[in-house]
CSV table of C-alpha atoms in Angstrom, one decimal:
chain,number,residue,atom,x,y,z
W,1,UNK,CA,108.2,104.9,110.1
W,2,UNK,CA,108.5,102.4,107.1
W,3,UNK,CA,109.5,103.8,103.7
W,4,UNK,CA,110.3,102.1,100.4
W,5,UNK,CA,112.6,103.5,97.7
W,6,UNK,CA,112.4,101.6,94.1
W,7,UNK,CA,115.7,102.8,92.9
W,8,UNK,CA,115.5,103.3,89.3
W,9,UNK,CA,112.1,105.0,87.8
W,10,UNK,CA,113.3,103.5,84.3
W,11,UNK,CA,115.2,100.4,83.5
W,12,UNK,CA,116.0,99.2,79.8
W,13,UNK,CA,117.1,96.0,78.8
W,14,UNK,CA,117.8,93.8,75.8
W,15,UNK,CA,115.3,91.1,75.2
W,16,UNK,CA,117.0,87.8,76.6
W,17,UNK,CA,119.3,89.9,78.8
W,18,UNK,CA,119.2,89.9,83.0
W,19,UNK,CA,116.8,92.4,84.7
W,20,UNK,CA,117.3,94.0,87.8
W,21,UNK,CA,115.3,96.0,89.7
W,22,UNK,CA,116.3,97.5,92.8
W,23,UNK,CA,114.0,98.0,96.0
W,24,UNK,CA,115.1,98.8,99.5
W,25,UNK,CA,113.1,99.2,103.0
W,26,UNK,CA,113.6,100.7,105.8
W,27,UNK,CA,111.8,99.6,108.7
W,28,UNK,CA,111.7,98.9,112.4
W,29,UNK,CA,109.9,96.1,112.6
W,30,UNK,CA,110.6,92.5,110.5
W,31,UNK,CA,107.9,93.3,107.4
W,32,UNK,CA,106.4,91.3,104.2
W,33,UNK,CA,107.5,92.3,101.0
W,34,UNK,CA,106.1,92.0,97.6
W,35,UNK,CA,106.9,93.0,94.3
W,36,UNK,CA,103.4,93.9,91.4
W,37,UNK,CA,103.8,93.9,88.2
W,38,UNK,CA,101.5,96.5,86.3
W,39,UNK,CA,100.9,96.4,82.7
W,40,UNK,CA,99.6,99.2,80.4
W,41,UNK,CA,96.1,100.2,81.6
W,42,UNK,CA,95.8,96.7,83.9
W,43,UNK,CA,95.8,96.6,87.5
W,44,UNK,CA,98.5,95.3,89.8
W,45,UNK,CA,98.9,91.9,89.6
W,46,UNK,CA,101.1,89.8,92.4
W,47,UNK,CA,104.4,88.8,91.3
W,48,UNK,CA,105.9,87.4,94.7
W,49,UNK,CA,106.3,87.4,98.6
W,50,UNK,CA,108.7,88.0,101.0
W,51,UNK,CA,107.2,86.1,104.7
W,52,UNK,CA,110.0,85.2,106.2
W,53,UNK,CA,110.4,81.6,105.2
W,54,UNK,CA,112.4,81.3,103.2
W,55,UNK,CA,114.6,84.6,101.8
W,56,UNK,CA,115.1,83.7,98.0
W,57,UNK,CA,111.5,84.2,96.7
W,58,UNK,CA,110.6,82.8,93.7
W,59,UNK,CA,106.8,84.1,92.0
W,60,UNK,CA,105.4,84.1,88.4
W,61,UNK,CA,106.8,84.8,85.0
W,62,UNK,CA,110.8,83.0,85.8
W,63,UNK,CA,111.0,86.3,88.2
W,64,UNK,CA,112.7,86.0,91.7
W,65,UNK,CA,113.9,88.2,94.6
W,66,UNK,CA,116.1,88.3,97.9
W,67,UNK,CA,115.4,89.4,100.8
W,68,UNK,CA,118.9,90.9,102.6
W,69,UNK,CA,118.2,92.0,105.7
W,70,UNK,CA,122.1,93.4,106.1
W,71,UNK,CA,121.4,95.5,103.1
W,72,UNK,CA,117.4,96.7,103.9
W,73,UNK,CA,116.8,95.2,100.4
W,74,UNK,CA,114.6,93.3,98.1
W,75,UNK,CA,115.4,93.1,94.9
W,76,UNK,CA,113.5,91.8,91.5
W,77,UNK,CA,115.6,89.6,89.4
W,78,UNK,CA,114.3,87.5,85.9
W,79,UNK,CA,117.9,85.7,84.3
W,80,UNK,CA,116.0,86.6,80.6
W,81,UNK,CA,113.9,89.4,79.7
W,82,UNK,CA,111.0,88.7,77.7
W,83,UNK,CA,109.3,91.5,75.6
W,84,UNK,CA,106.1,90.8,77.6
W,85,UNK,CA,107.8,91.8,80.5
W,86,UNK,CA,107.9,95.5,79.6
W,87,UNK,CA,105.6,96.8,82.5
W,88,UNK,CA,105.9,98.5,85.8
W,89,UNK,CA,106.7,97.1,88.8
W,90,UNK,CA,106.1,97.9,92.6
W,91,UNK,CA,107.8,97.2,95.8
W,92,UNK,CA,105.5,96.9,98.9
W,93,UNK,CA,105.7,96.7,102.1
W,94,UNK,CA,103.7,95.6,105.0
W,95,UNK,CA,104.2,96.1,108.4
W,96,UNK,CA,103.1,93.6,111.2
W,97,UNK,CA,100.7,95.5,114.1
W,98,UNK,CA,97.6,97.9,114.3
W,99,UNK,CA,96.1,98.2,110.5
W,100,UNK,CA,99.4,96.7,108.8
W,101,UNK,CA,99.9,99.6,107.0
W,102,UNK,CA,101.0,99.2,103.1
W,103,UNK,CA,103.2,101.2,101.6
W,104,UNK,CA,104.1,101.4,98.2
W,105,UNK,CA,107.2,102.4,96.0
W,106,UNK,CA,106.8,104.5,93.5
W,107,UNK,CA,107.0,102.3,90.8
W,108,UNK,CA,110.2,102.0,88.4
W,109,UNK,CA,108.9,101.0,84.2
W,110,UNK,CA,110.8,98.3,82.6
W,111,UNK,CA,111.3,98.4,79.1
W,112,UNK,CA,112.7,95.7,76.6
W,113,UNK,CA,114.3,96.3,73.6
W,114,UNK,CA,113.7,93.4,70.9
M,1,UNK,CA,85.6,83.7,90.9
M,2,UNK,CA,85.8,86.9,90.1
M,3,UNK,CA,87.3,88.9,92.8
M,4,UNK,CA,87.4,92.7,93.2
M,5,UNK,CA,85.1,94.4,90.8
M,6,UNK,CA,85.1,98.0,90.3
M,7,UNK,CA,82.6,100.2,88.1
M,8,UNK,CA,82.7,101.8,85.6
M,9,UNK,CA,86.1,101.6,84.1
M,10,UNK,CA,85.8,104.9,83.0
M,11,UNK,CA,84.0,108.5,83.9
M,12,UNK,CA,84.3,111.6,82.5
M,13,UNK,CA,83.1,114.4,85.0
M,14,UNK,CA,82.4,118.2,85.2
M,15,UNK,CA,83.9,120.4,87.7
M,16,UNK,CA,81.6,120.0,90.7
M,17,UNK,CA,79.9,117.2,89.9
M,18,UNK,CA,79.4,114.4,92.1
M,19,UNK,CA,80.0,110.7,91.9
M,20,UNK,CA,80.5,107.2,93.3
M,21,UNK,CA,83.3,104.2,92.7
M,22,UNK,CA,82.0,101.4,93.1
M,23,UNK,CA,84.1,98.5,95.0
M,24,UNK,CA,82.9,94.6,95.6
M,25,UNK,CA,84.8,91.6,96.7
M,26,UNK,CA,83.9,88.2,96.8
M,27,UNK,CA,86.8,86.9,98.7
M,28,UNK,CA,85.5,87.9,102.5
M,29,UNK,CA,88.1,90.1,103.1
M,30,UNK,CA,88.3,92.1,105.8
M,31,UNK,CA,90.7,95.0,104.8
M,32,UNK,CA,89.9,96.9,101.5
M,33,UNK,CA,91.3,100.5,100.3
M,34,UNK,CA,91.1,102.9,97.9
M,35,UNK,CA,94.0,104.7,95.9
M,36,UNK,CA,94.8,106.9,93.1
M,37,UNK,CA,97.7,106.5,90.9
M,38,UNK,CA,99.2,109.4,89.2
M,39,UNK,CA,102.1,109.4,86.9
M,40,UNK,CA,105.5,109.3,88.9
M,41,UNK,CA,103.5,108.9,92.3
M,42,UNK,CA,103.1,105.6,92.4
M,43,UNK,CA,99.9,104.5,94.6
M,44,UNK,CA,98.4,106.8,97.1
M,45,UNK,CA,95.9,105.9,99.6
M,46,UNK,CA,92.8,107.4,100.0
M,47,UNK,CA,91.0,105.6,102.2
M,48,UNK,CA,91.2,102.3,103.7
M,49,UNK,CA,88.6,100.1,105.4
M,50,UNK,CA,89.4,97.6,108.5
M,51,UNK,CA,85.3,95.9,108.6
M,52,UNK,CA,82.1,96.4,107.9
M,53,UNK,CA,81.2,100.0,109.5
M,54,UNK,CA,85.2,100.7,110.3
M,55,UNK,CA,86.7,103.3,108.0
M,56,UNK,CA,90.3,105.4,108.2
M,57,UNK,CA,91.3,108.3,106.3
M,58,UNK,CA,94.5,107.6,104.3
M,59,UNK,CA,97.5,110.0,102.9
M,60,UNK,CA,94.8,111.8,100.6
M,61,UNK,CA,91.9,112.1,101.6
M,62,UNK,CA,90.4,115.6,101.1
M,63,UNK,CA,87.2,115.3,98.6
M,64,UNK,CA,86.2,112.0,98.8
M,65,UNK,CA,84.1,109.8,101.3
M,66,UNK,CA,84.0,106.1,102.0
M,67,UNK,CA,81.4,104.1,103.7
M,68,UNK,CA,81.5,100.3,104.3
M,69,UNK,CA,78.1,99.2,105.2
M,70,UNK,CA,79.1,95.4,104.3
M,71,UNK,CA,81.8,93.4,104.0
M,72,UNK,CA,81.5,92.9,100.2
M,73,UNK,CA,81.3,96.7,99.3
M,74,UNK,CA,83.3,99.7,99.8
M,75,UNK,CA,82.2,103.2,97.2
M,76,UNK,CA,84.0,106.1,97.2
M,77,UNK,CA,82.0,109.5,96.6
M,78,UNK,CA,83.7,112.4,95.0
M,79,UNK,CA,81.8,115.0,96.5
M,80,UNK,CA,82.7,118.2,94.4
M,81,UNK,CA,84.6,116.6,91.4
M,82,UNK,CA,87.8,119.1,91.0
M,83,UNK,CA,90.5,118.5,87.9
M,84,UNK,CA,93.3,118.0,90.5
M,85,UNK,CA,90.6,114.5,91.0
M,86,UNK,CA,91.8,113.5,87.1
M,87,UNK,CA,93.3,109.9,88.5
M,88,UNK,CA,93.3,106.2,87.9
M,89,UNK,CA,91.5,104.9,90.6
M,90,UNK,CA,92.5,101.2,92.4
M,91,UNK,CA,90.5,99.6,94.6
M,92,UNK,CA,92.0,96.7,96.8
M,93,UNK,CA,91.3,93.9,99.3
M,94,UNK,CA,93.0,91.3,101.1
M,95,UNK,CA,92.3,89.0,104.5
M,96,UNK,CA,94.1,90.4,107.9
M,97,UNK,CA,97.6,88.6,108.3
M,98,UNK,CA,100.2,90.7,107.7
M,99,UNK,CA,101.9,88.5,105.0
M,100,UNK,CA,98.5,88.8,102.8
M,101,UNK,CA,99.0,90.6,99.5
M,102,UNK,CA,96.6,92.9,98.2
M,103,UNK,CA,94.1,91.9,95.8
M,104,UNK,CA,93.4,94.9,92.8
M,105,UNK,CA,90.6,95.4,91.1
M,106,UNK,CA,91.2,96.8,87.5
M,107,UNK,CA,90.8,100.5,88.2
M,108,UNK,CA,88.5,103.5,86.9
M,109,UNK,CA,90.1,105.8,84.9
M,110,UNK,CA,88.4,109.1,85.9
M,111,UNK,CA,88.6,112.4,83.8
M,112,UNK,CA,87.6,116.0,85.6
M,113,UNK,CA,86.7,118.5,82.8
């Protein structure tokens, strides 16, 4: 079975501070990882991808995550928050075989403090 | 270009009622779904399609019917419109590949009176 846990359901941070947001998998198989950024009545909206090439993943927005495979984690790092950032974010993964299931966190809402 | 289409953006129901989602992509995808999203759930999925006349129930799928007729299209009917059905509603596509993302369509907020 393949899970995903998005650590924290709220982070706050400082506008031009670090953010952090925590994701970890667990999984049998090697999967693809994403992160979606959601904002206020918008749909989900790509951020990045985790394929396998390469395991530092840089996507849209200065955002950029790791893949550790030691530590089952994937986590969403920008170096300075921008008050256009406050949204929600999802972790997803996808497994390889049958249907490629997609399974997704439960979401954890940044917000940024001017 | 404008991807995955869903109508209409918003629907305000009465218990029992019936109604369809409508879905369309212009990407010829193969795989589309349906979720809801519910605060502190995160994404749920309904119902998921594979190709044209293929269709799977998802985690929640008591209430509501899919078809996929075409490759384009993919509505989900609410059969007997309960309150517990109050949801946003996401429709999504993307190619087969297991590294493909998901493409979203901009949701249907749907209120059950």
């Amino acid at each position: 079975a393949q899970s995903v846990t998005q650590l924290d359901s709220h982070v706050s941070v400082s506008e031009g501070t670090p953010v952090l947001l925590r994701c970890n998998y667990s999984s049998s198989y090697s999967p693809s990882l994403f992160w979606y950024v959601q904002h206020p009545n918008k749909g989900l909206q790509l951020l990045l991808k985790y394929t396998s090439a390469a395991t530092l993943v840089k996507g849209i927005n200065g955002f950029e995550a790791e893949f550790k495979k030691s530590e089952t984690s994937f986590h969403l790092t920008k170096p300075s928050a921008h008050m256009s950032d406050a949204a929600e974010y999802f972790c997803v993964v996808i497994l390889s075989g049958g249907y490629q299931k997609v399974t997704f966190g439960t979401g954890t809402k940044l917000q940024v403090i001017p | 270009n404008a991807g995955v289409t869903q109508t209409p953006k918003f629907q305000v129901l009465k218990t029992g009622q019936s109604m369809t989602l409508q879905c369309a992509q212009d990407m010829n995808h193969e795989y589309m779904s349906w979720y809801r999203q519910d605060p502190g759930m995160g994404l749920r999925l309904i119902h998921y399609s594979v190709g044209a006349g293929i269709t799977d129930q998802g985690e929640v799928p008591n209430g509501y019917n899919v078809s996929r007729s075409t490759t384009e299209d993919f509505p989900l009917r609410l059969l007997s419109a309960a309150p517990s059905q109050t949801s946003v509603y996401f429709c999504a596509s993307r190619p087969t590949g297991f590294n493909q993302p998901q493409h979203f369509g901009d949701g249907t907020r749907l209120s059950i009176l």
